[in-house]
Amino acid sequence: MPHQHTSWVRESYLYGCDEQPWVKAKSIFPILSLQKRARIFQHIGSKPIGWLLFQRTNPYCERRVIYLEDGWTRQSCYTWHGCKFIVQETFLPAFQQYIENQQA
């Protein structure tokens, strides 16, 4: 694969107050966009991306919501200090069950 097409991908599960994960998250950072101020994402470790993304900034975001086999999914394409990347969050059945129980 050409270098300009490679990406850093981060996948994780996010938990609420249950033992089952609520969200399956995937972030895709094209390697070439991780320059200048965006280099910090390479060293984020286990911190949430939003911890850096929304710290004193309001990044441009294009968003769409789709339904996948795993659950409904929100895909967000952010532009942050010239860095473009995608965050995809799939809300799993355990989250839906929690919401339904709160409304009952």
mmCIF file of C-alpha atoms in Angstrom, residues 4-95:
data_model
loop_
_atom_site.group_PDB
_atom_site.id
_atom_site.type_symbol
_atom_site.label_atom_id
_atom_site.label_comp_id
_atom_site.label_asym_id
_atom_site.label_seq_id
_atom_site.Cartn_x
_atom_site.Cartn_y
_atom_site.Cartn_z
ATOM 1 C CA GLN A 4 -0.109 8.213 1.430
ATOM 2 C CA HIS A 5 -2.912 5.640 1.823
ATOM 3 C CA THR A 6 -1.875 4.170 5.181
ATOM 4 C CA SER A 7 -3.773 5.073 8.322
ATOM 5 C CA TRP A 8 -3.518 4.684 12.057
ATOM 6 C CA VAL A 9 -6.655 2.919 13.321
ATOM 7 C CA ARG A 10 -7.742 2.855 16.939
ATOM 8 C CA GLU A 11 -10.552 0.551 18.051
ATOM 9 C CA SER A 12 -12.082 0.396 21.506
ATOM 10 C CA TYR A 13 -15.191 -0.446 23.467
ATOM 11 C CA LEU A 14 -16.837 2.130 25.690
ATOM 12 C CA TYR A 15 -18.726 1.109 28.813
ATOM 13 C CA GLY A 16 -21.532 2.789 30.716
ATOM 14 C CA CYS A 17 -22.800 1.470 34.032
ATOM 15 C CA ASP A 18 -23.247 -2.133 32.834
ATOM 16 C CA GLU A 19 -20.773 -4.967 32.348
ATOM 17 C CA GLN A 20 -21.562 -5.083 28.628
ATOM 18 C CA PRO A 21 -20.022 -2.483 26.309
ATOM 19 C CA TRP A 22 -22.372 0.248 25.117
ATOM 20 C CA VAL A 23 -20.357 1.567 22.177
ATOM 21 C CA LYS A 24 -17.896 0.080 19.707
ATOM 22 C CA ALA A 25 -15.655 2.926 18.559
ATOM 23 C CA LYS A 26 -13.229 3.135 15.665
ATOM 24 C CA SER A 27 -11.065 6.116 14.752
ATOM 25 C CA ILE A 28 -9.167 6.355 11.474
ATOM 26 C CA PHE A 29 -6.292 8.833 11.155
ATOM 27 C CA PRO A 30 -4.548 9.042 7.762
ATOM 28 C CA ILE A 31 -0.807 8.970 8.524
ATOM 29 C CA LEU A 32 -0.140 12.056 6.404
ATOM 30 C CA SER A 33 -2.621 14.111 8.425
ATOM 31 C CA LEU A 34 -0.833 13.400 11.725
ATOM 32 C CA GLN A 35 1.542 16.327 11.408
ATOM 33 C CA LYS A 36 2.114 19.590 13.273
ATOM 34 C CA ARG A 37 -0.374 19.962 16.181
ATOM 35 C CA ALA A 38 -2.165 16.736 15.196
ATOM 36 C CA ARG A 39 0.948 14.679 16.064
ATOM 37 C CA ILE A 40 -0.410 14.586 19.606
ATOM 38 C CA PHE A 41 -2.963 11.948 18.546
ATOM 39 C CA GLN A 42 -0.099 9.500 17.991
ATOM 40 C CA HIS A 43 0.644 9.628 21.723
ATOM 41 C CA ILE A 44 -2.872 9.687 23.138
ATOM 42 C CA GLY A 45 -2.617 6.238 24.730
ATOM 43 C CA SER A 46 -5.865 5.231 26.419
ATOM 44 C CA LYS A 47 -7.239 8.774 26.775
ATOM 45 C CA PRO A 48 -10.498 9.513 24.940
ATOM 46 C CA ILE A 49 -9.985 11.292 21.614
ATOM 47 C CA GLY A 50 -12.567 13.879 22.656
ATOM 48 C CA TRP A 51 -10.314 14.834 25.577
ATOM 49 C CA LEU A 52 -7.922 16.411 23.048
ATOM 50 C CA LEU A 53 -10.362 17.148 20.271
ATOM 51 C CA PHE A 54 -12.666 19.467 22.217
ATOM 52 C CA GLN A 55 -10.114 20.999 24.587
ATOM 53 C CA ARG A 56 -10.469 24.731 23.854
ATOM 54 C CA THR A 57 -11.397 24.035 20.212
ATOM 55 C CA ASN A 58 -14.516 23.543 18.137
ATOM 56 C CA PRO A 59 -13.467 21.356 15.193
ATOM 57 C CA TYR A 60 -15.388 21.292 11.938
ATOM 58 C CA CYS A 61 -17.491 18.111 11.708
ATOM 59 C CA GLU A 62 -19.466 16.391 8.972
ATOM 60 C CA ARG A 63 -21.701 13.660 10.354
ATOM 61 C CA ARG A 64 -24.013 10.912 9.199
ATOM 62 C CA VAL A 65 -26.050 8.305 11.057
ATOM 63 C CA ILE A 66 -26.606 4.865 9.556
ATOM 64 C CA TYR A 67 -27.898 1.530 10.778
ATOM 65 C CA LEU A 68 -25.478 -1.418 10.668
ATOM 66 C CA GLU A 69 -25.927 -5.025 11.720
ATOM 67 C CA ASP A 70 -24.270 -4.278 15.107
ATOM 68 C CA GLY A 71 -26.559 -1.315 15.840
ATOM 69 C CA TRP A 72 -27.044 2.298 14.834
ATOM 70 C CA THR A 73 -23.839 4.055 13.941
ATOM 71 C CA ARG A 74 -22.677 7.651 13.938
ATOM 72 C CA GLN A 75 -19.800 8.476 11.593
ATOM 73 C CA SER A 76 -18.102 11.826 12.117
ATOM 74 C CA CYS A 77 -15.412 13.307 9.878
ATOM 75 C CA TYR A 78 -13.512 15.941 11.841
ATOM 76 C CA THR A 79 -11.092 18.601 10.667
ATOM 77 C CA TRP A 80 -8.864 19.679 13.560
ATOM 78 C CA HIS A 81 -5.907 22.020 12.931
ATOM 79 C CA GLY A 82 -5.661 20.702 9.367
ATOM 80 C CA CYS A 83 -5.914 17.045 10.433
ATOM 81 C CA LYS A 84 -8.832 15.146 8.891
ATOM 82 C CA PHE A 85 -9.961 11.934 10.550
ATOM 83 C CA ILE A 86 -13.021 9.764 11.067
ATOM 84 C CA VAL A 87 -14.606 8.657 14.333
ATOM 85 C CA GLN A 88 -17.215 5.919 14.052
ATOM 86 C CA GLU A 89 -19.354 4.981 17.045
ATOM 87 C CA THR A 90 -21.708 1.994 16.909
ATOM 88 C CA PHE A 91 -24.247 1.992 19.722
ATOM 89 C CA LEU A 92 -24.653 -1.621 20.812
ATOM 90 C CA PRO A 93 -27.805 -3.455 22.031
ATOM 91 C CA ALA A 94 -26.822 -3.070 25.723
ATOM 92 C CA PHE A 95 -27.015 0.719 25.309
#
